[in-house]
């Protein structure tokens, strides 16, 4: 990991898989199918989760849906915008679409706000929804997730780490300290 000590394991591999499956079905149900639906995952773990959710939706509905990735760095409000180039990859028009932003953890809401700004800079969707594997509360902005894998009340000082096989070698959610 990064040298931090794991204080508690919140979700194991099976629980992560179940949450992803549940979120996938909820997205299909709430949007009454996949017409005009597209997914945009936030770098980096949100992008991995979005890819998995898109796969589950395709398996269930029998058709691929547009999938993109969004780098929120240029839209941050905390001074950490950096000079790096925008590495987003959204190769489809989002205007008139139902866009589901996918992130690993929703905390203050500032990442979601930056993601909305990033989407609106690319077009005008009909609807923007938000999915998060973990909702840990502590909002600073009036933003809520439409789809949540697990609500996890935490203290502001705790750190939640989502690990995915593609980047970390395993699937689990832990509290680290």
PDB file of C-alpha atoms in Angstrom:
ATOM      1  CA  UNK A   1       0.000   0.000   0.000  1.00  0.00           C
ATOM      2  CA  UNK A   2       1.682   3.280   1.024  1.00  0.00           C
ATOM      3  CA  UNK A   3       3.079   2.433   4.455  1.00  0.00           C
ATOM      4  CA  UNK A   4      -0.191   3.205   6.266  1.00  0.00           C
ATOM      5  CA  UNK A   5      -1.562   0.738   8.792  1.00  0.00           C
ATOM      6  CA  UNK A   6      -4.915  -0.893   8.068  1.00  0.00           C
ATOM      7  CA  UNK A   7      -7.234  -0.148  10.994  1.00  0.00           C
ATOM      8  CA  UNK A   8     -10.277  -1.986   9.643  1.00  0.00           C
ATOM      9  CA  UNK A   9     -11.367  -3.835   6.518  1.00  0.00           C
ATOM     10  CA  UNK A  10     -14.763  -2.519   5.480  1.00  0.00           C
ATOM     11  CA  UNK A  11     -15.440  -4.477   2.268  1.00  0.00           C
ATOM     12  CA  UNK A  12     -13.704  -7.613   1.041  1.00  0.00           C
ATOM     13  CA  UNK A  13     -13.485  -8.757  -2.581  1.00  0.00           C
ATOM     14  CA  UNK A  14     -16.943 -10.381  -2.560  1.00  0.00           C
ATOM     15  CA  UNK A  15     -18.592  -7.353  -0.937  1.00  0.00           C
ATOM     16  CA  UNK A  16     -16.994  -5.026  -3.514  1.00  0.00           C
ATOM     17  CA  UNK A  17     -18.297  -7.256  -6.329  1.00  0.00           C
ATOM     18  CA  UNK A  18     -21.809  -7.297  -4.838  1.00  0.00           C
ATOM     19  CA  UNK A  19     -21.827  -3.504  -4.454  1.00  0.00           C
ATOM     20  CA  UNK A  20     -20.763  -3.040  -8.081  1.00  0.00           C
ATOM     21  CA  UNK A  21     -23.487  -5.442  -9.256  1.00  0.00           C
ATOM     22  CA  UNK A  22     -26.129  -3.666  -7.149  1.00  0.00           C
ATOM     23  CA  UNK A  23     -25.085  -0.216  -8.408  1.00  0.00           C
ATOM     24  CA  UNK A  24     -25.224  -1.515 -12.007  1.00  0.00           C
ATOM     25  CA  UNK A  25     -28.788  -2.776 -11.605  1.00  0.00           C
ATOM     26  CA  UNK A  26     -29.883   0.410  -9.820  1.00  0.00           C
ATOM     27  CA  UNK A  27     -28.519   2.515 -12.691  1.00  0.00           C
ATOM     28  CA  UNK A  28     -30.478   0.453 -15.226  1.00  0.00           C
ATOM     29  CA  UNK A  29     -33.666   0.597 -13.146  1.00  0.00           C
ATOM     30  CA  UNK A  30     -33.587   4.316 -12.352  1.00  0.00           C
ATOM     31  CA  UNK A  31     -32.838   5.219 -15.981  1.00  0.00           C
ATOM     32  CA  UNK A  32     -35.423   2.753 -17.336  1.00  0.00           C
ATOM     33  CA  UNK A  33     -32.831   0.973 -19.443  1.00  0.00           C
ATOM     34  CA  UNK A  34     -29.741   2.252 -21.197  1.00  0.00           C
ATOM     35  CA  UNK A  35     -31.109   4.591 -23.880  1.00  0.00           C
ATOM     36  CA  UNK A  36     -29.023   7.790 -23.941  1.00  0.00           C
ATOM     37  CA  UNK A  37     -27.018   6.509 -20.936  1.00  0.00           C
ATOM     38  CA  UNK A  38     -23.265   6.887 -20.599  1.00  0.00           C
ATOM     39  CA  UNK A  39     -20.756   6.435 -17.786  1.00  0.00           C
ATOM     40  CA  UNK A  40     -17.809   8.644 -16.880  1.00  0.00           C
ATOM     41  CA  UNK A  41     -15.329   7.344 -14.329  1.00  0.00           C
ATOM     42  CA  UNK A  42     -13.077   9.684 -12.358  1.00  0.00           C
ATOM     43  CA  UNK A  43      -9.348   8.958 -12.350  1.00  0.00           C
ATOM     44  CA  UNK A  44      -8.135   6.654 -11.195  1.00  0.00           C
ATOM     45  CA  UNK A  45     -10.151   4.191  -9.153  1.00  0.00           C
ATOM     46  CA  UNK A  46     -13.486   5.635 -10.278  1.00  0.00           C
ATOM     47  CA  UNK A  47     -12.435   4.883 -13.851  1.00  0.00           C
ATOM     48  CA  UNK A  48     -11.759   1.245 -12.940  1.00  0.00           C
ATOM     49  CA  UNK A  49     -15.119   0.963 -11.166  1.00  0.00           C
ATOM     50  CA  UNK A  50     -16.865   2.589 -14.162  1.00  0.00           C
ATOM     51  CA  UNK A  51     -15.331  -0.004 -16.470  1.00  0.00           C
ATOM     52  CA  UNK A  52     -16.650  -2.809 -14.264  1.00  0.00           C
ATOM     53  CA  UNK A  53     -20.111  -1.240 -13.989  1.00  0.00           C
ATOM     54  CA  UNK A  54     -20.232  -0.762 -17.777  1.00  0.00           C
ATOM     55  CA  UNK A  55     -19.364  -4.448 -18.190  1.00  0.00           C
ATOM     56  CA  UNK A  56     -22.165  -5.516 -15.818  1.00  0.00           C
ATOM     57  CA  UNK A  57     -24.660  -3.279 -17.619  1.00  0.00           C
ATOM     58  CA  UNK A  58     -23.570  -4.661 -21.006  1.00  0.00           C
ATOM     59  CA  UNK A  59     -23.911  -8.243 -19.725  1.00  0.00           C
ATOM     60  CA  UNK A  60     -27.410  -7.537 -18.410  1.00  0.00           C
ATOM     61  CA  UNK A  61     -28.741  -5.352 -21.226  1.00  0.00           C
ATOM     62  CA  UNK A  62     -26.936  -6.978 -24.165  1.00  0.00           C
ATOM     63  CA  UNK A  63     -25.393  -3.738 -25.417  1.00  0.00           C
ATOM     64  CA  UNK A  64     -22.345  -1.644 -24.706  1.00  0.00           C
ATOM     65  CA  UNK A  65     -22.864   1.869 -23.395  1.00  0.00           C
ATOM     66  CA  UNK A  66     -20.465   4.773 -23.936  1.00  0.00           C
ATOM     67  CA  UNK A  67     -17.741   4.889 -21.290  1.00  0.00           C
ATOM     68  CA  UNK A  68     -15.319   7.723 -20.650  1.00  0.00           C
ATOM     69  CA  UNK A  69     -12.789   8.823 -18.072  1.00  0.00           C
ATOM     70  CA  UNK A  70     -12.488  12.274 -16.559  1.00  0.00           C
ATOM     71  CA  UNK A  71      -9.450  13.971 -15.057  1.00  0.00           C
ATOM     72  CA  UNK A  72     -10.795  16.613 -12.649  1.00  0.00           C
ATOM     73  CA  UNK A  73      -7.400  18.260 -12.072  1.00  0.00           C
ATOM     74  CA  UNK A  74      -8.150  21.346 -14.228  1.00  0.00           C
ATOM     75  CA  UNK A  75     -11.437  21.892 -12.361  1.00  0.00           C
ATOM     76  CA  UNK A  76     -10.269  21.589  -8.743  1.00  0.00           C
ATOM     77  CA  UNK A  77     -10.931  24.449  -6.326  1.00  0.00           C
ATOM     78  CA  UNK A  78      -8.201  23.677  -3.800  1.00  0.00           C
ATOM     79  CA  UNK A  79      -5.191  25.163  -5.591  1.00  0.00           C
ATOM     80  CA  UNK A  80      -3.935  21.727  -6.703  1.00  0.00           C
ATOM     81  CA  UNK A  81      -4.761  22.235 -10.339  1.00  0.00           C
ATOM     82  CA  UNK A  82      -1.200  21.752 -11.492  1.00  0.00           C
ATOM     83  CA  UNK A  83       0.113  22.332 -14.971  1.00  0.00           C
ATOM     84  CA  UNK A  84      -0.423  18.781 -16.162  1.00  0.00           C
ATOM     85  CA  UNK A  85      -2.372  18.255 -19.338  1.00  0.00           C
ATOM     86  CA  UNK A  86      -5.967  17.085 -19.122  1.00  0.00           C
ATOM     87  CA  UNK A  87      -5.843  13.313 -19.564  1.00  0.00           C
ATOM     88  CA  UNK A  88      -9.625  12.873 -19.798  1.00  0.00           C
ATOM     89  CA  UNK A  89     -10.925  10.558 -22.479  1.00  0.00           C
ATOM     90  CA  UNK A  90     -14.551  11.127 -23.391  1.00  0.00           C
ATOM     91  CA  UNK A  91     -14.825  10.113 -27.040  1.00  0.00           C
ATOM     92  CA  UNK A  92     -18.548  10.757 -27.395  1.00  0.00           C
ATOM     93  CA  UNK A  93     -20.878  13.728 -27.249  1.00  0.00           C
ATOM     94  CA  UNK A  94     -22.510  14.044 -23.818  1.00  0.00           C
ATOM     95  CA  UNK A  95     -25.060  16.631 -24.969  1.00  0.00           C
ATOM     96  CA  UNK A  96     -28.542  15.232 -24.448  1.00  0.00           C
ATOM     97  CA  UNK A  97     -27.221  12.163 -22.625  1.00  0.00           C
ATOM     98  CA  UNK A  98     -27.877  10.787 -19.159  1.00  0.00           C
ATOM     99  CA  UNK A  99     -24.396  10.811 -17.623  1.00  0.00           C
ATOM    100  CA  UNK A 100     -23.464   8.826 -14.523  1.00  0.00           C
ATOM    101  CA  UNK A 101     -20.255  10.029 -12.876  1.00  0.00           C
ATOM    102  CA  UNK A 102     -18.542   7.196 -11.016  1.00  0.00           C
ATOM    103  CA  UNK A 103     -16.067   7.687  -8.171  1.00  0.00           C
ATOM    104  CA  UNK A 104     -14.629   5.439  -5.500  1.00  0.00           C
ATOM    105  CA  UNK A 105     -15.366   7.612  -2.440  1.00  0.00           C
ATOM    106  CA  UNK A 106     -17.584  10.644  -1.932  1.00  0.00           C
ATOM    107  CA  UNK A 107     -16.460  12.771   0.995  1.00  0.00           C
ATOM    108  CA  UNK A 108     -16.729  16.580   0.930  1.00  0.00           C
ATOM    109  CA  UNK A 109     -18.409  16.772  -2.495  1.00  0.00           C
ATOM    110  CA  UNK A 110     -15.648  18.899  -3.995  1.00  0.00           C
ATOM    111  CA  UNK A 111     -14.453  16.175  -6.372  1.00  0.00           C
ATOM    112  CA  UNK A 112     -18.027  15.699  -7.626  1.00  0.00           C
ATOM    113  CA  UNK A 113     -18.373  19.472  -8.126  1.00  0.00           C
ATOM    114  CA  UNK A 114     -15.155  19.513 -10.158  1.00  0.00           C
ATOM    115  CA  UNK A 115     -16.413  16.552 -12.204  1.00  0.00           C
ATOM    116  CA  UNK A 116     -19.672  18.361 -12.978  1.00  0.00           C
ATOM    117  CA  UNK A 117     -17.680  21.403 -14.131  1.00  0.00           C
ATOM    118  CA  UNK A 118     -15.541  19.114 -16.292  1.00  0.00           C
ATOM    119  CA  UNK A 119     -18.611  17.577 -17.907  1.00  0.00           C
ATOM    120  CA  UNK A 120     -20.347  20.900 -18.502  1.00  0.00           C
ATOM    121  CA  UNK A 121     -17.209  22.158 -20.255  1.00  0.00           C
ATOM    122  CA  UNK A 122     -17.751  19.340 -22.786  1.00  0.00           C
ATOM    123  CA  UNK A 123     -21.491  19.619 -23.430  1.00  0.00           C
ATOM    124  CA  UNK A 124     -24.925  19.845 -21.872  1.00  0.00           C
ATOM    125  CA  UNK A 125     -26.218  16.507 -20.605  1.00  0.00           C
ATOM    126  CA  UNK A 126     -29.919  15.993 -19.993  1.00  0.00           C
ATOM    127  CA  UNK A 127     -29.128  14.601 -16.557  1.00  0.00           C
ATOM    128  CA  UNK A 128     -26.051  14.041 -14.389  1.00  0.00           C
ATOM    129  CA  UNK A 129     -26.108  11.375 -11.685  1.00  0.00           C
ATOM    130  CA  UNK A 130     -23.398  10.321  -9.256  1.00  0.00           C
ATOM    131  CA  UNK A 131     -22.374   6.831  -8.144  1.00  0.00           C
ATOM    132  CA  UNK A 132     -19.828   6.133  -5.388  1.00  0.00           C
ATOM    133  CA  UNK A 133     -18.644   2.851  -3.962  1.00  0.00           C
ATOM    134  CA  UNK A 134     -18.258   4.498  -0.524  1.00  0.00           C
ATOM    135  CA  UNK A 135     -20.138   7.469   0.939  1.00  0.00           C
ATOM    136  CA  UNK A 136     -18.336   8.635   4.059  1.00  0.00           C
ATOM    137  CA  UNK A 137     -20.331  11.815   4.728  1.00  0.00           C
ATOM    138  CA  UNK A 138     -18.815  15.156   5.826  1.00  0.00           C
ATOM    139  CA  UNK A 139     -20.140  17.192   2.866  1.00  0.00           C
ATOM    140  CA  UNK A 140     -18.950  20.742   2.359  1.00  0.00           C
ATOM    141  CA  UNK A 141     -21.204  21.203  -0.679  1.00  0.00           C
ATOM    142  CA  UNK A 142     -24.869  20.284  -1.210  1.00  0.00           C
ATOM    143  CA  UNK A 143     -24.069  17.188  -3.271  1.00  0.00           C
ATOM    144  CA  UNK A 144     -25.308  13.634  -2.749  1.00  0.00           C
ATOM    145  CA  UNK A 145     -24.680  10.370  -4.538  1.00  0.00           C
ATOM    146  CA  UNK A 146     -27.580   8.772  -6.409  1.00  0.00           C
ATOM    147  CA  UNK A 147     -26.032   5.299  -6.138  1.00  0.00           C
ATOM    148  CA  UNK A 148     -23.991   4.157  -3.144  1.00  0.00           C
ATOM    149  CA  UNK A 149     -22.231   0.859  -2.554  1.00  0.00           C
ATOM    150  CA  UNK A 150     -21.872   1.428   1.197  1.00  0.00           C
ATOM    151  CA  UNK A 151     -22.482   4.276   3.620  1.00  0.00           C
ATOM    152  CA  UNK A 152     -19.484   4.478   5.927  1.00  0.00           C
ATOM    153  CA  UNK A 153     -19.697   7.008   8.746  1.00  0.00           C
ATOM    154  CA  UNK A 154     -16.142   8.092   9.551  1.00  0.00           C
ATOM    155  CA  UNK A 155     -14.394  10.787  11.488  1.00  0.00           C
ATOM    156  CA  UNK A 156     -12.903  13.577   9.389  1.00  0.00           C
ATOM    157  CA  UNK A 157      -9.435  12.381  10.415  1.00  0.00           C
ATOM    158  CA  UNK A 158      -9.847   8.810   9.194  1.00  0.00           C
ATOM    159  CA  UNK A 159      -8.725   7.869   5.703  1.00  0.00           C
ATOM    160  CA  UNK A 160     -10.666   5.461   3.509  1.00  0.00           C
ATOM    161  CA  UNK A 161      -8.711   3.545   0.876  1.00  0.00           C
ATOM    162  CA  UNK A 162     -10.421   1.749  -1.988  1.00  0.00           C
ATOM    163  CA  UNK A 163      -8.194  -0.873  -3.564  1.00  0.00           C
ATOM    164  CA  UNK A 164      -8.857  -2.444  -6.954  1.00  0.00           C
ATOM    165  CA  UNK A 165      -7.083  -5.396  -8.565  1.00  0.00           C
ATOM    166  CA  UNK A 166      -6.133  -3.418 -11.641  1.00  0.00           C
ATOM    167  CA  UNK A 167      -4.108  -0.876  -9.619  1.00  0.00           C
ATOM    168  CA  UNK A 168      -3.503  -2.440  -6.202  1.00  0.00           C
ATOM    169  CA  UNK A 169      -3.523  -6.206  -6.772  1.00  0.00           C
ATOM    170  CA  UNK A 170      -6.683  -6.797  -4.695  1.00  0.00           C
ATOM    171  CA  UNK A 171     -10.249  -5.602  -4.249  1.00  0.00           C
ATOM    172  CA  UNK A 172     -11.121  -4.238  -0.818  1.00  0.00           C
ATOM    173  CA  UNK A 173     -12.012  -1.113   1.119  1.00  0.00           C
ATOM    174  CA  UNK A 174     -10.120  -0.307   4.303  1.00  0.00           C
ATOM    175  CA  UNK A 175      -9.741   2.436   6.869  1.00  0.00           C
ATOM    176  CA  UNK A 176      -6.063   3.320   7.229  1.00  0.00           C
ATOM    177  CA  UNK A 177      -4.147   5.367   9.730  1.00  0.00           C
TER     178      UNK A 177
END
